[in-house]
Amino acid sequence: MKSHQRSLSCWIILLAAGVCAQAYVADAGIVLTVRDTISGIGGDSLVAVADLDHDGIRDVVTRNPGGFTIYEQTGATSAVRFSAGFVMRGAVANDIDGDGNIEILVSPPDTATVYRATGNDTYSPIYSATGGYGIIGGLMSVGDVNGNGNKEFLIPSKSNGLYALESQGGDAFSVIAASNNPVEIAAPTADLDGDSQPEIVAGGDNSVNTYVYHLVGGSLQTVFHSATDGLLGVGDTDGDGRAEIITRHNGFDTLGSLVSDGMGGYVVAAEVALPGQAFVLDYNTPVMDVDGDGVDEVAVVKRSATTRFDELTFWSRAGTGQFHNIFDSGSMFTLSNQDFTSILKIGDTDGNGRSELALLQGGTLYILEATSSVPEPSTIVLALIAAATVCAIRMASSRRFSIS
């Protein structure tokens, strides 16, 4: 009888230990660490944080309605190295031709101009084309619309449509594709339906109209349109290896995900109502793999109703399939009367092997490092696991030497 009681007790302990171990893994979150701060950074959105001119020092590119500015870090402060003044809305930076140098695309009215570092703290336009673009939108991006392995600048136009500008080698660029739907947001390209072909996603303004395009000849043909979903970006927020369209509704009351139905359409995979006074920052996609675990998160800013301080939150679908909050900065950033203006996923700028985030608050730039966190197991969990191990050994021994 005692043997049966011990066996029953062991099974209960094993079950409890299994439940605790599973909960322990599922509770993973994010730890955010400030790696550096840089003061004196102007502008209302970040375009790039990288060593643009290969001198071993961080450069910071910001935009504002009156132009763009390139700063160089000087210890804890910064110095202006280049500035260009003209009316503009969007800007994006990327090594578009794969030569190891970052190109900066800016958008004066009806114009696309590409700048590149041409020496230590020297920047010059290498390409400019005027006419046909119309009123260029606010969020430009980079993708591969034709699947040939070359990247293109994706330029949304509020008056004309979406353009894909591809490097032709050297300082030459050309438009290889265009659509005719007025849009303000361009997302990175992704294979959304599993056919190994890229989908191109763009969105209108006022939190409505999301379009999915396929490249047909030199034209971007609309294959899906939602008049009620506002586009935030594209990413894999549940870790299933399939990209989704991340959306918002009713201004920004609801965060959602659209996935391919395999038949040319897209259906809602998840939606969650966000807390009051939640919003995303303009001119940067909020969809990014924050902690380098291969799963994308959505960066949402929450303004405290009591302190009026901005709080940075990250939302994920990993583990549950539904959006849930996995990080809240709380009072981590409490500069008086200073709102967040921009957040950008950047590369490894301090050489420790981890990608970073750049957060602009007022004139202060924070270089942040995010890592996945797993809470330390409690004493109870450790005791249960130890007891389960002993029970498993005893049960195995009992079966091995029992005589029927």
mmCIF file of C-alpha atoms in Angstrom:
data_model
loop_
_atom_site.group_PDB
_atom_site.id
_atom_site.type_symbol
_atom_site.label_atom_id
_atom_site.label_comp_id
_atom_site.label_asym_id
_atom_site.label_seq_id
_atom_site.Cartn_x
_atom_site.Cartn_y
_atom_site.Cartn_z
ATOM 1 C CA MET A 1 0.000 0.000 0.000
ATOM 2 C CA LYS A 2 2.810 2.373 0.929
ATOM 3 C CA SER A 3 4.459 1.628 -2.407
ATOM 4 C CA HIS A 4 1.282 2.674 -4.246
ATOM 5 C CA GLN A 5 1.059 5.862 -2.144
ATOM 6 C CA ARG A 6 4.665 6.719 -2.953
ATOM 7 C CA SER A 7 4.009 6.124 -6.658
ATOM 8 C CA LEU A 8 0.917 8.332 -6.565
ATOM 9 C CA SER A 9 2.855 11.048 -4.737
ATOM 10 C CA CYS A 10 5.631 10.859 -7.308
ATOM 11 C CA TRP A 11 3.184 11.218 -10.181
ATOM 12 C CA ILE A 12 1.666 14.283 -8.521
ATOM 13 C CA ILE A 13 5.103 15.818 -8.009
ATOM 14 C CA LEU A 14 6.102 15.046 -11.590
ATOM 15 C CA LEU A 15 2.900 16.649 -12.893
ATOM 16 C CA ALA A 16 3.368 19.745 -10.712
ATOM 17 C CA ALA A 17 6.998 20.085 -11.758
ATOM 18 C CA GLY A 18 6.007 19.818 -15.421
ATOM 19 C CA VAL A 19 3.356 22.520 -15.029
ATOM 20 C CA CYS A 20 5.780 24.821 -13.208
ATOM 21 C CA ALA A 21 8.528 24.252 -15.762
ATOM 22 C CA GLN A 22 6.138 25.051 -18.609
ATOM 23 C CA ALA A 23 4.930 28.254 -16.932
ATOM 24 C CA TYR A 24 8.546 29.234 -16.245
ATOM 25 C CA VAL A 25 9.401 29.113 -19.956
ATOM 26 C CA ALA A 26 6.193 30.870 -21.046
ATOM 27 C CA ASP A 27 6.889 33.856 -18.784
ATOM 28 C CA ALA A 28 9.808 35.061 -20.907
ATOM 29 C CA GLY A 29 9.861 38.835 -21.407
ATOM 30 C CA ILE A 30 12.324 41.574 -22.322
ATOM 31 C CA VAL A 31 15.053 43.340 -20.394
ATOM 32 C CA LEU A 32 15.942 46.774 -21.772
ATOM 33 C CA THR A 33 19.364 48.232 -20.955
ATOM 34 C CA VAL A 34 20.626 51.735 -21.741
ATOM 35 C CA ARG A 35 24.013 51.299 -23.440
ATOM 36 C CA ASP A 36 24.682 54.962 -24.220
ATOM 37 C CA THR A 37 23.071 58.408 -24.324
ATOM 38 C CA ILE A 38 23.797 61.212 -26.778
ATOM 39 C CA SER A 39 22.510 64.743 -26.239
ATOM 40 C CA GLY A 40 21.984 67.589 -28.683
ATOM 41 C CA ILE A 41 20.109 65.567 -31.322
ATOM 42 C CA GLY A 42 17.460 67.602 -33.170
ATOM 43 C CA GLY A 43 14.719 66.507 -35.543
ATOM 44 C CA ASP A 44 11.419 64.742 -35.088
ATOM 45 C CA SER A 45 12.351 61.272 -36.353
ATOM 46 C CA LEU A 46 15.379 59.011 -36.706
ATOM 47 C CA VAL A 47 16.547 57.905 -40.142
ATOM 48 C CA ALA A 48 19.748 56.035 -39.243
ATOM 49 C CA VAL A 49 22.229 55.461 -36.428
ATOM 50 C CA ALA A 50 25.418 53.969 -37.880
ATOM 51 C CA ASP A 51 29.020 54.722 -38.795
ATOM 52 C CA LEU A 52 28.195 56.299 -42.151
ATOM 53 C CA ASP A 53 31.693 57.442 -43.077
ATOM 54 C CA HIS A 54 33.684 54.515 -41.627
ATOM 55 C CA ASP A 55 35.625 56.572 -39.096
ATOM 56 C CA GLY A 56 34.660 54.370 -36.143
ATOM 57 C CA ILE A 57 32.249 56.920 -34.650
ATOM 58 C CA ARG A 58 28.447 56.777 -34.516
ATOM 59 C CA ASP A 59 26.610 59.078 -36.913
ATOM 60 C CA VAL A 60 22.944 59.963 -36.388
ATOM 61 C CA VAL A 61 20.607 61.002 -39.212
ATOM 62 C CA THR A 62 17.350 62.764 -38.348
ATOM 63 C CA ARG A 63 14.621 64.376 -40.417
ATOM 64 C CA ASN A 64 12.170 67.180 -39.821
ATOM 65 C CA PRO A 65 9.734 69.014 -42.110
ATOM 66 C CA GLY A 66 12.501 71.468 -43.023
ATOM 67 C CA GLY A 67 15.194 69.000 -44.091
ATOM 68 C CA PHE A 68 17.572 66.456 -42.609
ATOM 69 C CA THR A 69 20.680 66.621 -40.429
ATOM 70 C CA ILE A 70 23.623 64.298 -39.828
ATOM 71 C CA TYR A 71 25.215 64.403 -36.379
ATOM 72 C CA GLU A 72 28.386 62.749 -35.147
ATOM 73 C CA GLN A 73 28.697 61.521 -31.588
ATOM 74 C CA THR A 74 31.291 63.380 -29.530
ATOM 75 C CA GLY A 75 31.335 61.564 -26.210
ATOM 76 C CA ALA A 76 27.989 62.148 -24.491
ATOM 77 C CA THR A 77 27.078 64.983 -26.870
ATOM 78 C CA SER A 78 26.939 65.463 -30.643
ATOM 79 C CA ALA A 79 28.074 67.824 -33.386
ATOM 80 C CA VAL A 80 26.380 68.652 -36.688
ATOM 81 C CA ARG A 81 28.406 67.358 -39.638
ATOM 82 C CA PHE A 82 25.938 67.962 -42.466
ATOM 83 C CA SER A 83 22.564 69.580 -42.970
ATOM 84 C CA ALA A 84 20.283 70.095 -45.976
ATOM 85 C CA GLY A 85 17.248 72.340 -45.800
ATOM 86 C CA PHE A 86 14.155 71.789 -47.911
ATOM 87 C CA VAL A 87 10.551 70.847 -47.357
ATOM 88 C CA MET A 88 10.336 67.076 -46.944
ATOM 89 C CA ARG A 89 8.335 64.365 -45.227
ATOM 90 C CA GLY A 90 10.108 61.047 -45.598
ATOM 91 C CA ALA A 91 13.637 59.664 -45.420
ATOM 92 C CA VAL A 92 15.174 56.201 -45.219
ATOM 93 C CA ALA A 93 18.729 54.849 -45.059
ATOM 94 C CA ASN A 94 20.164 51.505 -46.175
ATOM 95 C CA ASP A 95 23.106 49.985 -48.019
ATOM 96 C CA ILE A 96 20.908 49.655 -51.059
ATOM 97 C CA ASP A 97 23.575 48.456 -53.538
ATOM 98 C CA GLY A 98 25.535 46.166 -51.217
ATOM 99 C CA ASP A 99 28.845 48.027 -51.455
ATOM 100 C CA GLY A 100 29.236 48.524 -47.702
ATOM 101 C CA ASN A 101 28.203 52.193 -47.790
ATOM 102 C CA ILE A 102 24.857 53.434 -46.508
ATOM 103 C CA GLU A 103 22.732 55.498 -48.884
ATOM 104 C CA ILE A 104 20.216 58.042 -47.569
ATOM 105 C CA LEU A 105 17.067 58.666 -49.594
ATOM 106 C CA VAL A 106 15.263 61.954 -48.902
ATOM 107 C CA SER A 107 12.142 63.423 -50.462
ATOM 108 C CA PRO A 108 11.925 67.084 -51.370
ATOM 109 C CA PRO A 109 8.660 67.879 -53.209
ATOM 110 C CA ASP A 110 8.191 65.648 -56.279
ATOM 111 C CA THR A 111 11.839 64.559 -55.998
ATOM 112 C CA ALA A 112 13.844 61.549 -54.847
ATOM 113 C CA THR A 113 17.422 62.364 -53.867
ATOM 114 C CA VAL A 114 20.063 59.890 -52.677
ATOM 115 C CA TYR A 115 23.018 60.984 -50.505
ATOM 116 C CA ARG A 116 26.118 59.022 -49.580
ATOM 117 C CA ALA A 117 29.172 59.679 -47.406
ATOM 118 C CA THR A 118 31.997 60.689 -49.716
ATOM 119 C CA GLY A 119 34.678 61.137 -47.089
ATOM 120 C CA ASN A 120 35.214 61.828 -43.425
ATOM 121 C CA ASP A 121 32.155 63.904 -42.357
ATOM 122 C CA THR A 122 31.399 64.801 -45.993
ATOM 123 C CA TYR A 123 28.114 63.944 -47.725
ATOM 124 C CA SER A 124 26.978 64.612 -51.283
ATOM 125 C CA PRO A 125 23.926 63.824 -53.414
ATOM 126 C CA ILE A 126 24.781 61.037 -55.853
ATOM 127 C CA TYR A 127 21.359 60.838 -57.526
ATOM 128 C CA SER A 128 18.337 63.072 -57.895
ATOM 129 C CA ALA A 129 15.232 62.730 -60.049
ATOM 130 C CA THR A 130 12.436 65.283 -60.206
ATOM 131 C CA GLY A 131 8.976 64.808 -61.650
ATOM 132 C CA GLY A 132 6.366 62.079 -61.362
ATOM 133 C CA TYR A 133 6.601 61.379 -57.649
ATOM 134 C CA GLY A 134 4.052 63.952 -56.531
ATOM 135 C CA ILE A 135 3.590 64.404 -52.776
ATOM 136 C CA ILE A 136 5.829 61.765 -51.214
ATOM 137 C CA GLY A 137 4.492 60.111 -48.067
ATOM 138 C CA GLY A 138 5.954 59.867 -44.608
ATOM 139 C CA LEU A 139 7.183 56.291 -44.136
ATOM 140 C CA MET A 140 9.533 54.994 -46.820
ATOM 141 C CA SER A 141 11.049 51.546 -46.661
ATOM 142 C CA VAL A 142 13.359 49.030 -48.334
ATOM 143 C CA GLY A 143 12.440 45.745 -49.988
ATOM 144 C CA ASP A 144 12.943 43.404 -52.928
ATOM 145 C CA VAL A 145 9.853 43.738 -55.106
ATOM 146 C CA ASN A 146 11.001 41.459 -57.944
ATOM 147 C CA GLY A 147 12.721 38.776 -55.889
ATOM 148 C CA ASN A 148 16.063 39.150 -57.691
ATOM 149 C CA GLY A 149 18.041 39.591 -54.489
ATOM 150 C CA ASN A 150 18.610 43.326 -55.025
ATOM 151 C CA LYS A 151 17.088 45.843 -52.642
ATOM 152 C CA GLU A 152 14.945 48.780 -53.691
ATOM 153 C CA PHE A 153 13.875 51.957 -51.965
ATOM 154 C CA LEU A 154 10.063 51.881 -51.613
ATOM 155 C CA ILE A 155 8.674 55.397 -51.991
ATOM 156 C CA PRO A 156 5.002 56.042 -51.172
ATOM 157 C CA SER A 157 3.249 58.990 -52.825
ATOM 158 C CA LYS A 158 0.052 60.501 -51.449
ATOM 159 C CA SER A 159 -0.841 61.741 -54.904
ATOM 160 C CA ASN A 160 0.486 59.135 -57.342
ATOM 161 C CA GLY A 161 1.190 55.713 -55.811
ATOM 162 C CA LEU A 162 4.066 53.493 -54.677
ATOM 163 C CA TYR A 163 7.446 53.503 -56.451
ATOM 164 C CA ALA A 164 10.346 51.021 -56.274
ATOM 165 C CA LEU A 165 13.713 52.690 -56.902
ATOM 166 C CA GLU A 166 16.567 50.252 -57.582
ATOM 167 C CA SER A 167 20.304 50.820 -57.831
ATOM 168 C CA GLN A 168 21.712 50.156 -61.290
ATOM 169 C CA GLY A 169 25.295 50.164 -60.056
ATOM 170 C CA GLY A 170 27.584 53.069 -59.244
ATOM 171 C CA ASP A 171 25.518 56.200 -58.731
ATOM 172 C CA ALA A 172 22.691 55.205 -61.097
ATOM 173 C CA PHE A 173 19.127 54.447 -59.952
ATOM 174 C CA SER A 174 15.897 53.799 -61.803
ATOM 175 C CA VAL A 175 12.223 53.192 -61.010
ATOM 176 C CA ILE A 176 11.508 49.537 -61.795
ATOM 177 C CA ALA A 177 7.880 49.375 -60.601
ATOM 178 C CA ALA A 178 4.982 51.621 -59.660
ATOM 179 C CA SER A 179 1.372 51.397 -58.459
ATOM 180 C CA ASN A 180 -1.526 53.803 -58.893
ATOM 181 C CA ASN A 181 -3.024 53.794 -55.366
ATOM 182 C CA PRO A 182 -2.204 56.932 -53.355
ATOM 183 C CA VAL A 183 -0.355 55.739 -50.240
ATOM 184 C CA GLU A 184 1.623 57.243 -47.376
ATOM 185 C CA ILE A 185 3.240 54.173 -45.795
ATOM 186 C CA ALA A 186 5.485 51.529 -47.386
ATOM 187 C CA ALA A 187 6.350 48.312 -45.535
ATOM 188 C CA PRO A 188 9.327 46.016 -46.191
ATOM 189 C CA THR A 189 8.529 43.265 -48.686
ATOM 190 C CA ALA A 190 7.818 39.739 -47.423
ATOM 191 C CA ASP A 191 6.443 36.418 -48.624
ATOM 192 C CA LEU A 192 3.050 36.548 -46.918
ATOM 193 C CA ASP A 193 1.357 33.576 -48.590
ATOM 194 C CA GLY A 194 4.133 30.994 -48.784
ATOM 195 C CA ASP A 195 4.546 31.012 -52.570
ATOM 196 C CA SER A 196 8.212 32.119 -52.408
ATOM 197 C CA GLN A 197 7.295 35.380 -54.160
ATOM 198 C CA PRO A 198 7.448 38.760 -52.414
ATOM 199 C CA GLU A 199 4.319 40.671 -51.532
ATOM 200 C CA ILE A 200 4.514 44.465 -51.433
ATOM 201 C CA VAL A 201 2.390 46.129 -48.738
ATOM 202 C CA ALA A 202 1.505 49.812 -48.531
ATOM 203 C CA GLY A 203 -1.003 51.880 -46.592
ATOM 204 C CA GLY A 204 -2.960 55.087 -46.860
ATOM 205 C CA ASP A 205 -3.160 57.820 -44.266
ATOM 206 C CA ASN A 206 -5.786 58.408 -41.537
ATOM 207 C CA SER A 207 -5.393 54.809 -40.323
ATOM 208 C CA VAL A 208 -7.315 53.290 -43.243
ATOM 209 C CA ASN A 209 -6.570 51.514 -46.529
ATOM 210 C CA THR A 210 -4.041 48.698 -46.677
ATOM 211 C CA TYR A 211 -2.953 47.360 -50.070
ATOM 212 C CA VAL A 212 -1.090 44.191 -51.050
ATOM 213 C CA TYR A 213 0.587 44.195 -54.471
ATOM 214 C CA HIS A 214 2.232 41.690 -56.804
ATOM 215 C CA LEU A 215 4.727 42.813 -59.413
ATOM 216 C CA VAL A 216 3.356 42.185 -62.912
ATOM 217 C CA GLY A 217 5.692 43.435 -65.593
ATOM 218 C CA GLY A 218 6.702 46.885 -64.375
ATOM 219 C CA SER A 219 3.430 47.492 -62.569
ATOM 220 C CA LEU A 220 2.413 46.805 -58.970
ATOM 221 C CA GLN A 221 -1.012 45.172 -59.260
ATOM 222 C CA THR A 222 -3.384 45.242 -56.283
ATOM 223 C CA VAL A 223 -4.261 41.710 -55.106
ATOM 224 C CA PHE A 224 -5.837 42.694 -51.766
ATOM 225 C CA HIS A 225 -7.319 45.859 -50.318
ATOM 226 C CA SER A 226 -8.795 46.574 -46.891
ATOM 227 C CA ALA A 227 -10.556 49.901 -46.434
ATOM 228 C CA THR A 228 -10.765 49.494 -42.641
ATOM 229 C CA ASP A 229 -7.264 48.361 -41.650
ATOM 230 C CA GLY A 230 -4.544 50.943 -41.110
ATOM 231 C CA LEU A 231 -1.038 49.666 -41.873
ATOM 232 C CA LEU A 232 1.683 49.576 -39.201
ATOM 233 C CA GLY A 233 4.133 47.172 -40.809
ATOM 234 C CA VAL A 234 4.964 43.577 -41.691
ATOM 235 C CA GLY A 235 6.528 40.950 -39.445
ATOM 236 C CA ASP A 236 6.247 37.564 -37.739
ATOM 237 C CA THR A 237 4.833 38.326 -34.283
ATOM 238 C CA ASP A 238 3.917 34.764 -33.267
ATOM 239 C CA GLY A 239 7.113 32.991 -34.302
ATOM 240 C CA ASP A 240 5.521 30.552 -36.745
ATOM 241 C CA GLY A 241 7.857 31.571 -39.560
ATOM 242 C CA ARG A 242 5.078 33.271 -41.530
ATOM 243 C CA ALA A 243 4.993 37.041 -42.015
ATOM 244 C CA GLU A 244 1.822 38.955 -41.128
ATOM 245 C CA ILE A 245 0.403 42.391 -41.862
ATOM 246 C CA ILE A 246 0.275 44.370 -38.609
ATOM 247 C CA THR A 247 -2.645 46.805 -38.478
ATOM 248 C CA ARG A 248 -4.504 49.324 -36.361
ATOM 249 C CA HIS A 249 -8.165 50.305 -36.182
ATOM 250 C CA ASN A 250 -10.202 53.280 -34.990
ATOM 251 C CA GLY A 251 -7.216 55.595 -34.851
ATOM 252 C CA PHE A 252 -5.185 53.330 -32.602
ATOM 253 C CA ASP A 253 -7.715 51.711 -30.302
ATOM 254 C CA THR A 254 -6.997 48.221 -31.632
ATOM 255 C CA LEU A 255 -3.809 46.391 -32.623
ATOM 256 C CA GLY A 256 -4.350 43.596 -35.154
ATOM 257 C CA SER A 257 -2.727 40.997 -37.389
ATOM 258 C CA LEU A 258 -3.818 39.880 -40.865
ATOM 259 C CA VAL A 259 -2.565 36.578 -42.304
ATOM 260 C CA SER A 260 -2.937 35.014 -45.728
ATOM 261 C CA ASP A 261 -5.851 32.584 -46.135
ATOM 262 C CA GLY A 262 -3.980 30.779 -48.905
ATOM 263 C CA MET A 263 -6.561 31.798 -51.501
ATOM 264 C CA GLY A 264 -5.485 35.361 -52.234
ATOM 265 C CA GLY A 265 -7.234 36.931 -49.270
ATOM 266 C CA TYR A 266 -6.222 37.926 -45.754
ATOM 267 C CA VAL A 267 -8.051 37.230 -42.502
ATOM 268 C CA VAL A 268 -7.777 38.524 -38.954
ATOM 269 C CA ALA A 269 -5.473 36.321 -36.859
ATOM 270 C CA ALA A 270 -5.527 38.394 -33.698
ATOM 271 C CA GLU A 271 -6.775 41.704 -32.311
ATOM 272 C CA VAL A 272 -6.405 43.392 -28.968
ATOM 273 C CA ALA A 273 -7.818 46.615 -27.534
ATOM 274 C CA LEU A 274 -4.967 48.890 -26.421
ATOM 275 C CA PRO A 275 -4.990 51.011 -23.269
ATOM 276 C CA GLY A 276 -6.029 54.644 -23.503
ATOM 277 C CA GLN A 277 -3.575 57.175 -24.902
ATOM 278 C CA ALA A 278 -1.587 54.524 -26.790
ATOM 279 C CA PHE A 279 0.008 55.380 -30.129
ATOM 280 C CA VAL A 280 2.885 54.619 -32.481
ATOM 281 C CA LEU A 281 5.589 57.068 -33.468
ATOM 282 C CA ASP A 282 5.419 58.557 -36.958
ATOM 283 C CA TYR A 283 7.971 57.880 -39.721
ATOM 284 C CA ASN A 284 9.349 54.640 -38.223
ATOM 285 C CA THR A 285 7.821 51.188 -38.482
ATOM 286 C CA PRO A 286 6.893 49.924 -35.001
ATOM 287 C CA VAL A 287 7.291 46.265 -36.059
ATOM 288 C CA MET A 288 10.770 44.939 -35.208
ATOM 289 C CA ASP A 289 12.611 42.005 -33.653
ATOM 290 C CA VAL A 290 13.555 43.836 -30.486
ATOM 291 C CA ASP A 291 15.579 41.161 -28.685
ATOM 292 C CA GLY A 292 17.038 39.166 -31.586
ATOM 293 C CA ASP A 293 15.087 35.962 -30.913
ATOM 294 C CA GLY A 294 13.628 35.741 -34.430
ATOM 295 C CA VAL A 295 10.146 36.874 -33.369
ATOM 296 C CA ASP A 296 8.945 40.404 -34.102
ATOM 297 C CA GLU A 297 7.420 42.711 -31.524
ATOM 298 C CA VAL A 298 5.298 45.840 -31.958
ATOM 299 C CA ALA A 299 6.531 49.005 -30.223
ATOM 300 C CA VAL A 300 3.645 51.007 -28.766
ATOM 301 C CA VAL A 301 3.994 54.215 -26.774
ATOM 302 C CA LYS A 302 1.650 54.659 -23.830
ATOM 303 C CA ARG A 303 1.249 58.069 -22.264
ATOM 304 C CA SER A 304 0.588 57.929 -18.536
ATOM 305 C CA ALA A 305 -2.699 59.644 -17.643
ATOM 306 C CA THR A 306 -1.306 60.653 -14.246
ATOM 307 C CA THR A 307 2.336 61.657 -14.819
ATOM 308 C CA ARG A 308 2.017 62.469 -18.557
ATOM 309 C CA PHE A 309 5.334 60.657 -19.083
ATOM 310 C CA ASP A 310 5.675 58.462 -22.170
ATOM 311 C CA GLU A 311 6.178 54.756 -21.535
ATOM 312 C CA LEU A 312 7.595 52.357 -24.123
ATOM 313 C CA THR A 313 5.766 49.029 -24.412
ATOM 314 C CA PHE A 314 6.337 45.968 -26.579
ATOM 315 C CA TRP A 315 3.571 43.604 -27.720
ATOM 316 C CA SER A 316 3.944 40.042 -29.008
ATOM 317 C CA ARG A 317 1.813 37.068 -30.082
ATOM 318 C CA ALA A 318 4.485 34.484 -29.230
ATOM 319 C CA GLY A 319 3.277 31.561 -27.120
ATOM 320 C CA THR A 320 -0.409 32.487 -27.130
ATOM 321 C CA GLY A 321 -1.306 33.567 -30.659
ATOM 322 C CA GLN A 322 -2.891 36.692 -29.171
ATOM 323 C CA PHE A 323 -1.236 40.063 -28.649
ATOM 324 C CA HIS A 324 -0.037 40.568 -25.092
ATOM 325 C CA ASN A 325 2.183 43.154 -23.447
ATOM 326 C CA ILE A 326 5.665 41.747 -22.693
ATOM 327 C CA PHE A 327 7.441 44.949 -21.648
ATOM 328 C CA ASP A 328 6.587 48.335 -20.144
ATOM 329 C CA SER A 329 9.347 50.857 -19.444
ATOM 330 C CA GLY A 330 7.339 52.482 -16.647
ATOM 331 C CA SER A 331 9.343 55.388 -15.251
ATOM 332 C CA MET A 332 12.573 54.404 -17.045
ATOM 333 C CA PHE A 333 12.438 57.533 -19.242
ATOM 334 C CA THR A 334 11.163 60.455 -17.198
ATOM 335 C CA LEU A 335 12.671 63.574 -18.709
ATOM 336 C CA SER A 336 10.367 66.422 -17.716
ATOM 337 C CA ASN A 337 7.938 67.500 -20.446
ATOM 338 C CA GLN A 338 9.778 65.518 -23.113
ATOM 339 C CA ASP A 339 7.813 63.182 -25.380
ATOM 340 C CA PHE A 340 9.178 60.251 -27.359
ATOM 341 C CA THR A 341 9.607 61.273 -30.974
ATOM 342 C CA SER A 342 11.153 58.236 -32.685
ATOM 343 C CA ILE A 343 12.266 54.618 -32.200
ATOM 344 C CA LEU A 344 14.409 52.711 -34.684
ATOM 345 C CA LYS A 345 15.950 49.231 -34.812
ATOM 346 C CA ILE A 346 19.650 49.650 -35.585
ATOM 347 C CA GLY A 347 22.651 47.360 -35.959
ATOM 348 C CA ASP A 348 25.471 46.625 -33.534
ATOM 349 C CA THR A 349 27.032 50.065 -33.044
ATOM 350 C CA ASP A 350 29.100 49.277 -29.941
ATOM 351 C CA GLY A 351 30.721 46.049 -31.162
ATOM 352 C CA ASN A 352 29.321 43.653 -28.557
ATOM 353 C CA GLY A 353 27.614 41.430 -31.137
ATOM 354 C CA ARG A 354 24.033 42.499 -30.340
ATOM 355 C CA SER A 355 21.690 44.698 -32.338
ATOM 356 C CA GLU A 356 20.352 47.773 -30.608
ATOM 357 C CA LEU A 357 17.419 50.157 -30.541
ATOM 358 C CA ALA A 358 17.640 53.927 -30.800
ATOM 359 C CA LEU A 359 15.027 55.965 -28.935
ATOM 360 C CA LEU A 360 14.779 59.739 -29.398
ATOM 361 C CA GLN A 361 13.229 61.710 -26.553
ATOM 362 C CA GLY A 362 13.406 65.445 -26.936
ATOM 363 C CA GLY A 363 17.047 66.121 -27.810
ATOM 364 C CA THR A 364 18.389 62.994 -26.117
ATOM 365 C CA LEU A 365 19.141 59.811 -28.027
ATOM 366 C CA TYR A 366 19.178 56.569 -26.047
ATOM 367 C CA ILE A 367 21.079 53.572 -27.419
ATOM 368 C CA LEU A 368 19.236 50.580 -25.959
ATOM 369 C CA GLU A 369 19.926 46.860 -25.899
ATOM 370 C CA ALA A 370 17.050 44.440 -25.471
ATOM 371 C CA THR A 371 17.472 40.820 -24.429
ATOM 372 C CA SER A 372 14.984 38.066 -23.735
ATOM 373 C CA SER A 373 14.449 37.544 -20.030
ATOM 374 C CA VAL A 374 13.311 34.403 -18.260
ATOM 375 C CA PRO A 375 12.355 34.990 -14.615
ATOM 376 C CA GLU A 376 14.479 33.148 -12.103
ATOM 377 C CA PRO A 377 12.632 30.006 -10.949
ATOM 378 C CA SER A 378 11.313 30.222 -7.407
ATOM 379 C CA THR A 379 12.482 28.000 -4.570
ATOM 380 C CA ILE A 380 9.267 26.022 -4.887
ATOM 381 C CA VAL A 381 9.883 25.328 -8.554
ATOM 382 C CA LEU A 382 13.455 24.233 -7.862
ATOM 383 C CA ALA A 383 12.268 21.969 -5.046
ATOM 384 C CA LEU A 384 9.601 20.429 -7.268
ATOM 385 C CA ILE A 385 12.086 19.771 -10.051
ATOM 386 C CA ALA A 386 14.533 18.184 -7.603
ATOM 387 C CA ALA A 387 11.791 16.049 -6.063
ATOM 388 C CA ALA A 388 10.557 15.025 -9.490
ATOM 389 C CA THR A 389 14.057 13.885 -10.436
ATOM 390 C CA VAL A 390 14.328 11.722 -7.316
ATOM 391 C CA CYS A 391 10.864 10.261 -7.925
ATOM 392 C CA ALA A 392 11.674 9.460 -11.520
ATOM 393 C CA ILE A 393 14.828 7.612 -10.457
ATOM 394 C CA ARG A 394 12.963 5.660 -7.773
ATOM 395 C CA MET A 395 10.121 4.706 -10.116
ATOM 396 C CA ALA A 396 12.558 3.575 -12.803
ATOM 397 C CA SER A 397 14.518 1.531 -10.248
ATOM 398 C CA SER A 398 11.328 -0.028 -8.877
ATOM 399 C CA ARG A 399 10.248 -1.151 -12.334
ATOM 400 C CA ARG A 400 13.695 -2.472 -13.158
ATOM 401 C CA PHE A 401 14.012 -4.740 -10.079
ATOM 402 C CA SER A 402 10.393 -5.668 -9.345
ATOM 403 C CA ILE A 403 9.466 -9.406 -9.393
ATOM 404 C CA SER A 404 6.049 -10.248 -10.766
#
